[in-house]
PDB file of C-alpha atoms in Angstrom:
ATOM      1  CA  MET K   1     -58.605   0.519 -37.566  1.00 70.00           C
ATOM      2  CA  ARG K   2     -54.876  -0.003 -38.104  1.00 73.00           C
ATOM      3  CA  LEU K   3     -54.294   3.731 -37.886  1.00 67.00           C
ATOM      4  CA  LEU K   4     -56.175   3.867 -34.590  1.00 65.00           C
ATOM      5  CA  LEU K   5     -54.142   0.982 -33.161  1.00 64.00           C
ATOM      6  CA  LEU K   6     -50.898   2.588 -34.367  1.00 63.00           C
ATOM      7  CA  LEU K   7     -51.882   5.892 -32.757  1.00 62.00           C
ATOM      8  CA  ALA K   8     -52.773   4.206 -29.446  1.00 64.00           C
ATOM      9  CA  PHE K   9     -49.538   2.190 -29.441  1.00 62.00           C
ATOM     10  CA  SER K  10     -47.405   5.243 -30.199  1.00 64.00           C
ATOM     11  CA  CYS K  11     -49.056   7.241 -27.408  1.00 56.00           C
ATOM     12  CA  TRP K  12     -48.400   4.375 -25.038  1.00 58.00           C
ATOM     13  CA  CYS K  13     -44.724   4.154 -26.066  1.00 56.00           C
ATOM     14  CA  PHE K  14     -44.015   7.851 -25.572  1.00 58.00           C
ATOM     15  CA  GLN K  15     -45.392   8.157 -22.069  1.00 60.00           C
ATOM     16  CA  LYS K  16     -43.119   9.661 -19.481  1.00 56.00           C
ATOM     17  CA  VAL K  17     -41.782   7.050 -17.087  1.00 54.00           C
ATOM     18  CA  GLN K  18     -40.893   8.066 -13.550  1.00 57.00           C
ATOM     19  CA  ALA K  19     -39.091   6.073 -10.923  1.00 55.00           C
ATOM     20  CA  GLN K  20     -40.478   6.109  -7.429  1.00 58.00           C
ATOM     21  CA  ASP K  21     -38.285   6.935  -4.494  1.00 59.00           C
ATOM     22  CA  SER K  22     -38.539   3.944  -2.168  1.00 59.00           C
ATOM     23  CA  THR K  23     -37.233   5.903   0.824  1.00 64.00           C
ATOM     24  CA  ALA K  24     -40.029   8.465   0.679  1.00 61.00           C
ATOM     25  CA  LEU K  25     -42.923   6.107   1.364  1.00 64.00           C
ATOM     26  CA  VAL K  26     -45.695   8.050   3.013  1.00 64.00           C
ATOM     27  CA  PRO K  27     -48.298   5.977   4.832  1.00 67.00           C
ATOM     28  CA  LYS K  28     -51.803   6.591   3.578  1.00 69.00           C
ATOM     29  CA  ALA K  29     -54.259   8.087   5.996  1.00 64.00           C
ATOM     30  CA  LYS K  30     -56.866   5.606   7.138  1.00 63.00           C
ATOM     31  CA  ASP K  31     -60.342   6.333   5.815  1.00 60.00           C
ATOM     32  CA  THR K  32     -62.552   6.748   8.866  1.00 65.00           C
ATOM     33  CA  THR K  33     -65.796   7.664   7.121  1.00 78.00           C
ATOM     34  CA  HIS K  34     -68.617   5.186   7.529  1.00 81.00           C
ATOM     35  CA  SER K  35     -69.682   3.701   4.200  1.00 88.00           C
ATOM     36  CA  ILE K  36     -73.300   2.754   3.602  1.00 90.00           C
ATOM     37  CA  LYS K  37     -72.330   0.656   0.586  1.00 92.00           C
ATOM     38  CA  LYS K  38     -69.867  -1.291   2.720  1.00 92.00           C
ATOM     39  CA  ALA K  39     -72.528  -2.044   5.327  1.00 92.00           C
ATOM     40  CA  ILE K  40     -74.909  -3.295   2.632  1.00 94.00           C
ATOM     41  CA  LEU K  41     -72.194  -5.352   0.950  1.00 95.00           C
ATOM     42  CA  PHE K  42     -71.052  -6.900   4.234  1.00 94.00           C
ATOM     43  CA  SER K  43     -74.612  -7.809   5.148  1.00 94.00           C
ATOM     44  CA  ALA K  44     -75.277  -9.254   1.680  1.00 95.00           C
ATOM     45  CA  VAL K  45     -72.171 -11.455   1.797  1.00 96.00           C
ATOM     46  CA  LEU K  46     -72.505 -12.574   5.424  1.00 95.00           C
ATOM     47  CA  PRO K  47     -75.875 -11.860   7.056  1.00 94.00           C
ATOM     48  CA  GLY K  48     -75.459  -9.823  10.210  1.00 92.00           C
ATOM     49  CA  SER K  49     -71.998  -8.514   9.398  1.00 93.00           C
ATOM     50  CA  GLY K  50     -73.426  -5.200   8.175  1.00 92.00           C
ATOM     51  CA  GLN K  51     -75.029  -4.717  11.577  1.00 91.00           C
ATOM     52  CA  VAL K  52     -71.696  -5.451  13.288  1.00 91.00           C
ATOM     53  CA  TYR K  53     -69.968  -2.977  10.937  1.00 90.00           C
ATOM     54  CA  ASN K  54     -72.553  -0.340  11.875  1.00 88.00           C
ATOM     55  CA  HIS K  55     -72.106  -1.152  15.576  1.00 86.00           C
ATOM     56  CA  LEU K  56     -68.364  -0.526  15.341  1.00 86.00           C
ATOM     57  CA  ALA K  57     -68.954   2.880  13.715  1.00 83.00           C
ATOM     58  CA  MET K  58     -71.563   4.098  16.220  1.00 80.00           C
ATOM     59  CA  PRO K  59     -70.483   6.951  18.466  1.00 75.00           C
ATOM     60  CA  LYS K  60     -70.584   6.348  22.196  1.00 74.00           C
ATOM     61  CA  GLY K  61     -73.973   6.848  23.781  1.00 69.00           C
ATOM     62  CA  LYS K  62     -75.992   5.688  20.772  1.00 73.00           C
ATOM     63  CA  LYS K  63     -78.031   2.512  20.525  1.00 74.00           C
ATOM     64  CA  LYS K  64     -75.974  -0.414  19.379  1.00 77.00           C
ATOM     65  CA  ALA K  65     -76.907  -2.550  16.377  1.00 75.00           C
ATOM     66  CA  TYR K  66     -75.270  -5.857  17.283  1.00 82.00           C
ATOM     67  CA  TRP K  67     -78.362  -7.155  19.108  1.00 88.00           C
ATOM     68  CA  LYS K  68     -80.046  -7.724  15.725  1.00 89.00           C
ATOM     69  CA  VAL K  69     -77.567 -10.407  14.630  1.00 92.00           C
ATOM     70  CA  PRO K  70     -79.141 -13.264  16.663  1.00 94.00           C
ATOM     71  CA  LEU K  71     -82.575 -12.255  15.368  1.00 94.00           C
ATOM     72  CA  ILE K  72     -81.320 -12.403  11.785  1.00 95.00           C
ATOM     73  CA  TYR K  73     -79.838 -15.857  12.254  1.00 96.00           C
ATOM     74  CA  ALA K  74     -82.946 -17.055  14.105  1.00 96.00           C
ATOM     75  CA  GLY K  75     -85.111 -15.890  11.203  1.00 96.00           C
ATOM     76  CA  LEU K  76     -82.846 -17.452   8.590  1.00 96.00           C
ATOM     77  CA  GLY K  77     -82.508 -20.660  10.607  1.00 97.00           C
ATOM     78  CA  ALA K  78     -86.243 -21.060  11.250  1.00 97.00           C
ATOM     79  CA  THR K  79     -87.257 -20.414   7.650  1.00 97.00           C
ATOM     80  CA  GLY K  80     -84.421 -22.641   6.416  1.00 97.00           C
ATOM     81  CA  TYR K  81     -85.490 -25.450   8.752  1.00 98.00           C
ATOM     82  CA  PHE K  82     -89.128 -25.324   7.661  1.00 97.00           C
ATOM     83  CA  LEU K  83     -88.077 -25.085   4.009  1.00 97.00           C
ATOM     84  CA  ILE K  84     -85.957 -28.255   4.310  1.00 97.00           C
ATOM     85  CA  HIS K  85     -88.640 -30.038   6.361  1.00 97.00           C
ATOM     86  CA  ASN K  86     -91.395 -29.342   3.822  1.00 96.00           C
ATOM     87  CA  ASN K  87     -89.138 -30.218   0.892  1.00 96.00           C
ATOM     88  CA  THR K  88     -88.226 -33.560   2.516  1.00 96.00           C
ATOM     89  CA  LEU K  89     -91.886 -34.384   3.161  1.00 95.00           C
ATOM     90  CA  LYS K  90     -92.783 -33.397  -0.401  1.00 95.00           C
ATOM     91  CA  ASN K  91     -90.092 -35.706  -1.781  1.00 95.00           C
ATOM     92  CA  ASP K  92     -91.189 -38.558   0.518  1.00 93.00           C
ATOM     93  CA  LEU K  93     -94.792 -38.148  -0.625  1.00 94.00           C
ATOM     94  CA  ARG K  94     -93.754 -38.167  -4.281  1.00 94.00           C
ATOM     95  CA  THR K  95     -91.668 -41.312  -3.745  1.00 93.00           C
ATOM     96  CA  GLU K  96     -94.563 -42.988  -1.912  1.00 92.00           C
ATOM     97  CA  TYR K  97     -97.013 -42.106  -4.698  1.00 93.00           C
ATOM     98  CA  GLU K  98     -94.649 -43.395  -7.395  1.00 92.00           C
ATOM     99  CA  SER K  99     -94.101 -46.570  -5.354  1.00 91.00           C
ATOM    100  CA  ARG K 100     -97.850 -47.147  -5.099  1.00 90.00           C
ATOM    101  CA  GLN K 101     -98.277 -46.565  -8.826  1.00 91.00           C
ATOM    102  CA  ALA K 102     -95.653 -49.257  -9.423  1.00 90.00           C
ATOM    103  CA  GLY K 103     -97.790 -51.694  -7.396  1.00 87.00           C
ATOM    104  CA  ASN K 104     -95.837 -51.751  -4.121  1.00 86.00           C
ATOM    105  CA  THR K 105     -97.502 -51.837  -0.714  1.00 86.00           C
ATOM    106  CA  PRO K 106     -97.902 -48.558   1.213  1.00 84.00           C
ATOM    107  CA  SER K 107     -95.198 -47.642   3.724  1.00 86.00           C
ATOM    108  CA  GLU K 108     -96.015 -47.344   7.433  1.00 89.00           C
ATOM    109  CA  GLN K 109     -95.586 -43.582   7.411  1.00 87.00           C
ATOM    110  CA  PHE K 110     -98.321 -42.968   4.812  1.00 86.00           C
ATOM    111  CA  GLU K 111    -100.510 -46.075   5.085  1.00 87.00           C
ATOM    112  CA  LEU K 112    -103.513 -44.054   6.314  1.00 89.00           C
ATOM    113  CA  TYR K 113    -103.692 -42.032   3.077  1.00 88.00           C
ATOM    114  CA  ASP K 114    -105.045 -43.111  -0.287  1.00 90.00           C
ATOM    115  CA  ASP K 115    -103.615 -41.880  -3.612  1.00 89.00           C
ATOM    116  CA  THR K 116    -105.688 -38.683  -3.727  1.00 91.00           C
ATOM    117  CA  GLY K 117    -104.737 -37.924  -0.119  1.00 91.00           C
ATOM    118  CA  LEU K 118    -101.071 -38.340  -1.026  1.00 92.00           C
ATOM    119  CA  LEU K 119    -101.451 -35.955  -3.961  1.00 93.00           C
ATOM    120  CA  GLN K 120    -103.189 -33.381  -1.761  1.00 95.00           C
ATOM    121  CA  LEU K 121    -100.466 -33.632   0.885  1.00 94.00           C
ATOM    122  CA  TYR K 122     -97.833 -33.364  -1.845  1.00 94.00           C
ATOM    123  CA  SER K 123     -99.466 -30.178  -3.121  1.00 95.00           C
ATOM    124  CA  ILE K 124     -99.724 -28.707   0.390  1.00 95.00           C
ATOM    125  CA  HIS K 125     -96.058 -29.350   1.208  1.00 96.00           C
ATOM    126  CA  ARG K 126     -94.933 -28.056  -2.189  1.00 96.00           C
ATOM    127  CA  GLN K 127     -96.848 -24.802  -1.566  1.00 97.00           C
ATOM    128  CA  ARG K 128     -95.412 -24.511   1.932  1.00 96.00           C
ATOM    129  CA  ARG K 129     -91.902 -25.121   0.607  1.00 96.00           C
ATOM    130  CA  ASP K 130     -92.395 -22.371  -1.974  1.00 97.00           C
ATOM    131  CA  LEU K 131     -93.733 -20.059   0.725  1.00 97.00           C
ATOM    132  CA  PHE K 132     -90.696 -20.672   2.922  1.00 97.00           C
ATOM    133  CA  ILE K 133     -88.381 -19.995  -0.032  1.00 97.00           C
ATOM    134  CA  LEU K 134     -90.034 -16.579  -0.307  1.00 97.00           C
ATOM    135  CA  ALA K 135     -89.826 -16.111   3.477  1.00 97.00           C
ATOM    136  CA  LEU K 136     -86.114 -16.954   3.448  1.00 97.00           C
ATOM    137  CA  GLY K 137     -85.539 -14.405   0.689  1.00 97.00           C
ATOM    138  CA  PHE K 138     -87.586 -11.835   2.600  1.00 97.00           C
ATOM    139  CA  VAL K 139     -85.577 -12.320   5.814  1.00 97.00           C
ATOM    140  CA  TYR K 140     -82.335 -12.062   3.820  1.00 97.00           C
ATOM    141  CA  LEU K 141     -83.434  -8.855   2.065  1.00 97.00           C
ATOM    142  CA  LEU K 142     -84.714  -7.451   5.360  1.00 96.00           C
ATOM    143  CA  ASN K 143     -81.239  -8.061   6.813  1.00 96.00           C
ATOM    144  CA  VAL K 144     -79.598  -6.168   3.940  1.00 96.00           C
ATOM    145  CA  ALA K 145     -82.130  -3.328   4.092  1.00 96.00           C
ATOM    146  CA  ASP K 146     -81.723  -3.017   7.859  1.00 94.00           C
ATOM    147  CA  ALA K 147     -77.953  -2.730   7.506  1.00 93.00           C
ATOM    148  CA  GLY K 148     -78.379   0.025   4.921  1.00 93.00           C
ATOM    149  CA  VAL K 149     -80.929   1.967   6.966  1.00 92.00           C
ATOM    150  CA  GLU K 150     -78.889   1.620  10.138  1.00 90.00           C
ATOM    151  CA  ALA K 151     -75.798   2.826   8.247  1.00 89.00           C
ATOM    152  CA  HIS K 152     -77.689   6.000   7.317  1.00 88.00           C
ATOM    153  CA  PHE K 153     -78.427   6.621  10.994  1.00 84.00           C
ATOM    154  CA  VAL K 154     -74.836   6.225  12.211  1.00 82.00           C
ATOM    155  CA  SER K 155     -74.200   9.967  11.894  1.00 76.00           C
ATOM    156  CA  PHE K 156     -77.819  11.053  12.417  1.00 75.00           C
ATOM    157  CA  ASP K 157     -78.071  13.901  14.915  1.00 67.00           C
ATOM    158  CA  VAL K 158     -80.795  13.588  17.560  1.00 66.00           C
ATOM    159  CA  SER K 159     -79.482  16.216  19.951  1.00 68.00           C
ATOM    160  CA  GLU K 160     -81.585  18.908  21.633  1.00 70.00           C
ATOM    161  CA  ASN K 161     -80.204  21.617  19.305  1.00 69.00           C
ATOM    162  CA  LEU K 162     -82.722  20.846  16.546  1.00 68.00           C
ATOM    163  CA  SER K 163     -85.776  23.030  15.941  1.00 69.00           C
ATOM    164  CA  MET K 164     -88.605  23.231  13.414  1.00 69.00           C
ATOM    165  CA  SER K 165     -91.156  25.935  12.685  1.00 69.00           C
ATOM    166  CA  VAL K 166     -94.161  25.899  10.356  1.00 72.00           C
ATOM    167  CA  GLU K 167     -95.303  29.243   8.958  1.00 74.00           C
ATOM    168  CA  PRO K 168     -97.352  30.471   5.979  1.00 72.00           C
ATOM    169  CA  VAL K 169     -95.464  31.681   2.924  1.00 67.00           C
ATOM    170  CA  LEU K 170     -96.606  34.126   0.215  1.00 61.00           C
ATOM    171  CA  MET K 171     -95.424  32.924  -3.196  1.00 61.00           C
ATOM    172  CA  GLN K 172     -94.597  35.168  -6.169  1.00 67.00           C
ATOM    173  CA  ASN K 173     -97.788  34.215  -7.988  1.00 66.00           C
ATOM    174  CA  TYR K 174     -99.876  35.311  -4.971  1.00 60.00           C
ATOM    175  CA  ARG K 175    -100.912  31.892  -3.794  1.00 59.00           C
ATOM    176  CA  ILE K 176    -100.881  31.012  -0.144  1.00 64.00           C
ATOM    177  CA  GLY K 177     -98.813  28.014   0.891  1.00 65.00           C
ATOM    178  CA  VAL K 178     -97.235  26.418   3.906  1.00 69.00           C
ATOM    179  CA  GLY K 179     -93.477  26.175   4.337  1.00 70.00           C
ATOM    180  CA  ILE K 180     -91.201  24.393   6.743  1.00 71.00           C
ATOM    181  CA  ARG K 181     -87.992  25.900   8.017  1.00 71.00           C
ATOM    182  CA  LEU K 182     -85.454  23.682   9.785  1.00 71.00           C
ATOM    183  CA  ASN K 183     -82.711  25.275  11.847  1.00 71.00           C
ATOM    184  CA  PHE K 184     -79.703  23.119  12.638  1.00 69.00           C
ATOM    185  CA  ARG K 185     -77.282  24.594  15.153  1.00 60.00           C
TER     186      ARG K 185
END
């Protein structure tokens, strides 16, 4: 182990050191390629930003992707609202049940329900809360997946110069098959 460390240290010490000429700074060329990973990362960090990134990279004349951003936030907002609403009701029902078990009088909000009714409502709102947690995750993942798919289609060619022909092919082992030939011009 010591020999390995000594060898690594000696290699590090004998490296050639070069000074950089500060007057010869060459500006780096800006990378203009559209990155699918960037679109997915942007959309994962801030929902909708991947769609905006894809919109900025779209060539003129193509459908724009920015119209999806309000739909994403509407989906996240609606599922988030119902998640919070059901969680609040679930907590209120649990507090009411515990209060009744302690011998207190029922509150005005839940005075029409007996203890079993409170437990059933608690179970219903807990299930709904769990369902909206899954729905919120689904909308979020749908946002990320949409940004990735849309990023693939930024440079997708849908011009009239595409053709396809289907024709039978004779294989080497004398079996008949069907082949597809795509001509891109």
